[in-house]
Short mmCIF file of C-alpha atoms in Angstrom, two decimals:
data_model
loop_
_atom_site.label_atom_id
_atom_site.label_comp_id
_atom_site.label_asym_id
_atom_site.label_seq_id
_atom_site.Cartn_x
_atom_site.Cartn_y
_atom_site.Cartn_z
CA UNK A 21 161.37 -57.65 23.91
CA UNK A 22 163.38 -56.47 20.78
CA UNK A 23 162.16 -54.87 17.29
CA UNK A 24 161.60 -57.91 15.50
CA UNK A 25 159.10 -59.68 18.37
CA UNK A 26 157.28 -56.15 18.61
CA UNK A 27 156.45 -55.82 14.77
CA UNK A 28 155.47 -59.75 14.75
CA UNK A 29 152.99 -58.99 17.71
CA UNK A 30 151.66 -55.61 16.11
CA UNK A 31 151.26 -57.59 12.54
CA UNK A 32 149.34 -60.65 14.90
CA UNK A 33 147.17 -58.20 16.48
CA UNK A 34 146.00 -55.87 13.55
CA UNK A 35 145.87 -59.68 11.59
CA UNK A 36 143.44 -61.03 14.12
CA UNK A 37 140.96 -57.56 14.50
CA UNK A 38 141.35 -57.50 10.94
CA UNK A 39 139.50 -61.18 11.13
CA UNK A 40 136.97 -59.60 13.69
CA UNK A 41 136.29 -56.75 11.36
CA UNK A 42 135.46 -58.91 8.31
CA UNK A 43 133.52 -62.07 10.32
CA UNK A 44 131.49 -59.58 11.95
CA UNK A 45 130.80 -57.49 8.74
CA UNK A 46 130.18 -60.90 7.00
CA UNK A 47 127.43 -62.34 10.20
CA UNK A 48 125.30 -58.75 8.97
CA UNK A 49 122.34 -58.79 7.18
CA UNK A 50 122.03 -55.90 4.11
CA UNK A 51 119.09 -54.98 5.64
CA UNK A 52 118.14 -54.86 9.46
CA UNK A 53 114.74 -54.66 10.17
CA UNK A 54 113.31 -52.40 13.38
CA UNK A 55 109.75 -51.06 14.40
CA UNK A 56 109.30 -47.57 15.80
CA UNK A 57 109.08 -47.99 19.41
CA UNK A 58 106.07 -45.44 20.08
CA UNK A 59 103.76 -47.04 17.33
CA UNK A 60 104.15 -49.91 19.46
CA UNK A 61 102.88 -48.26 22.11
CA UNK A 62 106.01 -48.71 24.40
CA UNK A 63 107.60 -45.17 23.95
CA UNK A 64 110.59 -45.45 25.90
CA UNK A 65 109.44 -48.03 27.97
CA UNK A 66 111.73 -50.71 29.43
CA UNK A 67 109.66 -53.38 27.69
CA UNK A 68 110.35 -52.35 23.85
CA UNK A 69 113.17 -54.41 24.08
CA UNK A 70 111.80 -57.72 25.20
CA UNK A 71 108.71 -56.98 22.82
CA UNK A 72 111.06 -56.31 19.87
CA UNK A 73 112.66 -59.57 20.60
CA UNK A 74 109.78 -61.33 20.31
CA UNK A 75 108.35 -60.08 17.22
CA UNK A 76 111.85 -60.66 16.14
CA UNK A 77 112.55 -57.58 14.85
CA UNK A 78 116.61 -56.75 14.48
CA UNK A 79 116.49 -53.12 16.36
CA UNK A 80 113.67 -50.78 17.32
CA UNK A 81 113.80 -47.13 16.93
CA UNK A 82 113.50 -45.20 19.85
CA UNK A 83 111.32 -42.20 20.23
CA UNK A 84 112.76 -39.04 22.15
CA UNK A 85 109.41 -38.86 24.24
CA UNK A 86 106.72 -36.41 23.76
CA UNK A 87 106.82 -32.42 23.02
CA UNK A 88 103.73 -30.89 23.92
CA UNK A 89 104.35 -27.86 26.03
CA UNK A 90 107.69 -29.22 27.54
CA UNK A 91 110.63 -26.80 27.10
CA UNK A 92 112.53 -30.14 26.16
CA UNK A 93 111.46 -33.68 25.20
CA UNK A 94 110.00 -36.06 28.19
CA UNK A 95 113.27 -38.24 27.76
CA UNK A 96 114.28 -40.69 30.14
CA UNK A 97 117.55 -41.23 28.79
CA UNK A 98 118.87 -37.80 30.57
CA UNK A 99 119.03 -39.84 33.80
CA UNK A 100 122.10 -42.07 34.63
CA UNK A 101 120.07 -44.89 36.01
CA UNK A 102 117.68 -45.10 32.81
CA UNK A 103 120.92 -44.46 30.54
CA UNK A 104 122.20 -47.68 32.12
CA UNK A 105 119.37 -49.84 32.52
CA UNK A 106 118.01 -49.18 28.92
CA UNK A 107 121.15 -49.97 27.54
CA UNK A 108 122.13 -53.13 29.89
CA UNK A 109 118.12 -54.28 28.55
CA UNK A 110 118.94 -53.53 24.84
CA UNK A 111 122.45 -55.18 24.68
CA UNK A 112 121.37 -58.25 27.12
CA UNK A 113 118.47 -59.21 24.83
CA UNK A 114 120.47 -58.16 21.62
CA UNK A 115 118.55 -55.62 20.70
CA UNK A 116 119.90 -52.34 18.24
CA UNK A 117 118.50 -49.58 18.54
CA UNK A 118 119.92 -47.66 14.88
CA UNK A 119 118.19 -44.25 15.82
CA UNK A 120 116.36 -41.89 17.93
CA UNK A 121 113.26 -39.94 16.66
CA UNK A 122 111.63 -36.79 17.39
CA UNK A 123 108.03 -37.58 16.73
CA UNK A 124 107.07 -34.77 18.44
CA UNK A 125 107.74 -32.55 15.26
CA UNK A 126 104.73 -34.89 13.82
CA UNK A 127 102.84 -32.18 15.60
CA UNK A 128 105.18 -29.34 16.28
CA UNK A 129 106.94 -27.05 14.05
CA UNK A 130 110.46 -27.21 14.06
CA UNK A 131 110.26 -23.27 12.78
CA UNK A 132 108.51 -22.38 15.90
CA UNK A 133 111.01 -23.38 18.47
CA UNK A 134 113.31 -20.99 19.27
CA UNK A 135 115.64 -23.68 21.22
CA UNK A 136 115.76 -25.94 18.26
CA UNK A 137 119.53 -26.47 18.75
CA UNK A 138 118.26 -27.42 22.71
CA UNK A 139 116.40 -30.32 21.43
CA UNK A 140 118.58 -31.20 18.47
CA UNK A 141 121.19 -31.79 21.09
CA UNK A 142 119.65 -33.53 23.64
CA UNK A 143 118.50 -36.15 20.13
CA UNK A 144 122.64 -36.61 19.68
CA UNK A 145 123.29 -36.92 23.54
CA UNK A 146 120.43 -39.74 24.09
CA UNK A 147 122.02 -41.65 20.82
CA UNK A 148 125.41 -41.61 21.84
CA UNK A 149 123.86 -43.77 24.92
CA UNK A 150 122.05 -46.12 23.23
CA UNK A 151 124.56 -46.20 20.26
CA UNK A 152 122.64 -44.99 17.50
CA UNK A 153 124.16 -42.94 14.38
CA UNK A 154 120.88 -41.67 13.09
CA UNK A 155 118.43 -39.29 14.03
CA UNK A 156 114.92 -39.17 13.07
CA UNK A 157 113.10 -35.63 12.09
CA UNK A 158 109.57 -35.63 11.01
CA UNK A 159 108.85 -31.81 9.24
CA UNK A 160 104.88 -32.77 8.93
CA UNK A 161 104.13 -30.18 11.61
CA UNK A 162 105.97 -27.37 10.58
CA UNK A 163 103.30 -26.68 7.90
CA UNK A 164 104.06 -25.90 4.15
CA UNK A 165 105.07 -22.74 3.54
CA UNK A 166 108.66 -23.61 4.41
CA UNK A 167 108.48 -25.59 1.19
CA UNK A 168 107.70 -22.38 -1.21
CA UNK A 169 110.42 -20.19 -1.84
CA UNK A 170 111.21 -16.74 0.65
CA UNK A 171 111.97 -16.35 4.18
CA UNK A 172 109.89 -19.21 5.68
CA UNK A 173 111.77 -21.38 3.34
CA UNK A 174 115.10 -20.02 3.89
CA UNK A 175 114.76 -19.75 8.10
CA UNK A 176 114.22 -24.08 7.27
CA UNK A 177 117.19 -24.21 5.55
CA UNK A 178 119.58 -22.32 7.76
CA UNK A 179 117.89 -24.68 10.71
CA UNK A 180 118.89 -27.83 8.85
CA UNK A 181 122.32 -26.65 8.17
CA UNK A 182 123.00 -25.25 11.64
CA UNK A 183 121.95 -29.24 13.26
CA UNK A 184 123.17 -31.03 9.99
CA UNK A 185 126.62 -29.47 11.28
CA UNK A 186 125.99 -30.27 14.80
CA UNK A 187 125.44 -33.99 14.11
CA UNK A 188 128.03 -34.36 11.40
CA UNK A 189 131.17 -32.76 13.73
CA UNK A 190 129.85 -36.13 16.02
CA UNK A 191 129.80 -38.42 13.54
CA UNK A 192 125.70 -38.43 13.25
CA UNK A 193 123.01 -37.69 10.64
CA UNK A 194 119.90 -36.50 11.15
CA UNK A 195 117.45 -37.75 8.49
CA UNK A 196 114.56 -35.75 6.91
CA UNK A 197 111.16 -36.77 6.25
CA UNK A 198 109.80 -33.57 4.34
CA UNK A 199 106.94 -36.11 1.64
CA UNK A 200 108.38 -33.73 -1.36
CA UNK A 201 108.92 -35.75 -4.56
CA UNK A 202 112.17 -36.91 -4.68
CA UNK A 203 112.84 -34.09 -7.11
CA UNK A 204 112.62 -31.45 -4.71
CA UNK A 205 113.95 -33.27 -1.73
CA UNK A 206 117.32 -33.17 -4.15
CA UNK A 207 117.36 -29.59 -4.59
CA UNK A 208 116.20 -29.43 -0.62
CA UNK A 209 119.80 -31.43 0.52
CA UNK A 210 121.87 -29.17 -2.06
CA UNK A 211 120.18 -25.53 -0.40
CA UNK A 212 121.07 -27.21 3.00
CA UNK A 213 125.01 -28.04 2.36
CA UNK A 214 125.44 -30.37 5.43
CA UNK A 215 126.55 -33.55 5.06
CA UNK A 216 124.92 -34.39 8.66
CA UNK A 217 121.25 -34.09 6.98
CA UNK A 218 119.85 -37.05 4.77
CA UNK A 219 116.91 -38.47 4.10
CA UNK A 220 115.03 -40.74 6.16
CA UNK A 221 112.49 -42.18 2.63
CA UNK A 222 109.05 -42.94 3.65
CA UNK A 223 106.83 -45.79 1.38
CA UNK A 224 103.96 -43.82 2.60
CA UNK A 225 104.52 -40.76 1.32
CA UNK A 226 105.32 -41.67 -2.08
CA UNK A 227 102.52 -44.22 -2.48
CA UNK A 228 100.00 -41.72 -0.70
CA UNK A 229 100.97 -39.69 -3.96
CA UNK A 230 100.53 -41.62 -6.74
CA UNK A 231 104.66 -41.71 -7.13
CA UNK A 232 106.40 -44.44 -7.69
CA UNK A 233 108.93 -45.23 -4.57
CA UNK A 234 111.19 -47.69 -6.97
CA UNK A 235 112.10 -44.67 -9.34
CA UNK A 236 112.10 -42.39 -6.84
CA UNK A 237 114.64 -44.51 -4.64
CA UNK A 238 116.65 -44.20 -8.12
CA UNK A 239 116.86 -40.82 -8.57
CA UNK A 240 117.97 -39.97 -4.82
CA UNK A 241 120.37 -41.94 -4.78
CA UNK A 242 122.14 -44.44 -2.01
CA UNK A 243 124.30 -41.60 -0.53
CA UNK A 244 121.23 -39.13 0.18
CA UNK A 245 118.96 -42.12 2.02
CA UNK A 246 119.90 -42.76 5.64
CA UNK A 247 116.82 -45.06 6.79
CA UNK A 248 113.84 -46.29 5.33
CA UNK A 249 110.39 -46.36 6.85
CA UNK A 250 109.37 -49.21 5.12
CA UNK A 251 105.28 -49.50 5.98
CA UNK A 252 102.26 -47.49 4.55
CA UNK A 253 98.79 -46.18 5.86
CA UNK A 254 97.37 -48.19 7.85
CA UNK A 255 95.31 -50.76 6.12
CA UNK A 256 96.77 -54.22 6.06
CA UNK A 257 99.83 -56.03 7.45
CA UNK A 258 102.63 -55.58 3.91
CA UNK A 259 102.13 -58.88 2.99
CA UNK A 260 97.91 -58.09 1.81
CA UNK A 261 98.77 -55.16 0.50
CA UNK A 262 98.84 -54.51 -3.28
CA UNK A 263 99.80 -50.76 -2.78
CA UNK A 264 103.26 -52.06 -3.16
CA UNK A 265 105.83 -54.30 -4.59
CA UNK A 266 107.91 -54.90 -2.00
CA UNK A 267 110.43 -57.61 -4.24
CA UNK A 268 110.68 -54.60 -6.61
CA UNK A 269 112.15 -52.32 -3.55
CA UNK A 270 114.50 -54.44 -2.93
CA UNK A 271 115.63 -55.25 -6.81
CA UNK A 272 116.17 -51.36 -6.55
CA UNK A 273 117.88 -51.46 -3.67
CA UNK A 274 120.14 -53.40 -4.44
CA UNK A 275 121.02 -52.09 -8.12
CA UNK A 276 121.41 -48.87 -5.78
CA UNK A 277 123.82 -50.38 -3.66
CA UNK A 278 122.52 -49.20 -0.32
CA UNK A 279 122.05 -50.77 2.87
CA UNK A 280 120.73 -50.25 5.61
CA UNK A 281 117.61 -50.08 8.19
CA UNK A 282 114.37 -50.55 7.54
CA UNK A 283 111.93 -49.50 10.27
CA UNK A 284 108.13 -50.37 10.14
CA UNK A 285 106.20 -47.15 11.68
CA UNK A 286 102.87 -48.32 10.16
CA UNK A 287 100.98 -51.06 7.90
CA UNK A 288 98.29 -52.02 10.74
CA UNK A 289 95.42 -53.99 9.50
CA UNK A 290 92.83 -51.44 10.41
CA UNK A 291 89.98 -53.90 11.97
CA UNK A 292 92.62 -54.97 14.64
CA UNK A 293 94.65 -52.00 14.86
CA UNK A 294 96.39 -52.25 18.52
CA UNK A 295 97.11 -56.08 18.12
CA UNK A 296 100.77 -54.72 18.24
CA UNK A 297 101.76 -58.04 17.92
CA UNK A 298 99.98 -59.52 15.16
CA UNK A 299 100.74 -55.88 12.84
CA UNK A 300 104.59 -55.98 13.84
CA UNK A 301 105.55 -59.13 13.88
CA UNK A 302 103.58 -59.67 10.42
CA UNK A 303 105.24 -56.78 8.93
CA UNK A 304 108.40 -57.62 10.53
CA UNK A 305 108.50 -61.16 9.41
CA UNK A 306 107.27 -60.25 5.58
CA UNK A 307 110.16 -57.85 5.38
CA UNK A 308 112.33 -60.28 6.95
CA UNK A 309 111.68 -62.75 4.32
CA UNK A 310 111.93 -60.60 1.29
CA UNK A 311 115.01 -58.52 2.15
CA UNK A 312 117.11 -61.19 4.35
CA UNK A 313 116.10 -64.94 3.64
CA UNK A 314 116.28 -63.86 -0.06
CA UNK A 315 119.67 -62.17 0.19
CA UNK A 316 120.90 -65.75 0.97
CA UNK A 317 120.04 -66.94 -2.28
#
């Protein structure tokens, strides 16, 4: 084959790949909807993928498994058998895994785990298995002392910088949930100084504290927010909850040019809290109506 034919083939190949990428980008909505497997009572259970499809969510946020008194998470994704089984099932059902959650840190302190880097490394490896790019790290189990200036605060910043750099080097992000107001989160991110740490914004935190989530989102800006937990404290499903205006939230995110995953964590009907299909199915449908169907108009 002469040089001109080689160049022609390369141009055609590049054009084909560009078109595949462009069509795939157009096929994906600006906002995609997922649900938390542990809140659907399917933590690292194979049935979470079929359930996700049944409630018509685009994806599922998988948990790393319980922590308790264990040295590491009770994580099936370290086992090659489960790696293949979970990934094959998710792919065959067309269910994405946008993020892996370390929900064990809701109850345990990130500051009191000497092996915190080993735990993060376990999560990052599990993300590779499922194709996830975001790790959810809640800091609720770490108390409040770290939120004030001092040695404990400095240690939290140091640890988050270290694990953020671990994630950054792998092209991933660790998204932290702090429950702090927007201005405090901005200061915290500036202190951490790692592109591998962003915020996992939770609408519930703002609403429960009497803050305006739209104003907070505007203040934070698109680049600081990795993902959003789009649900509130259990009471009623999102479509019946007067505490938040999701239409306004969408307008705000549109103006910010943010795009990504909205993940349902709670917003369960308190009178029927264990009815997973009804609660999560209703919330997913309502979010899709607002964030996907309106986007097509």
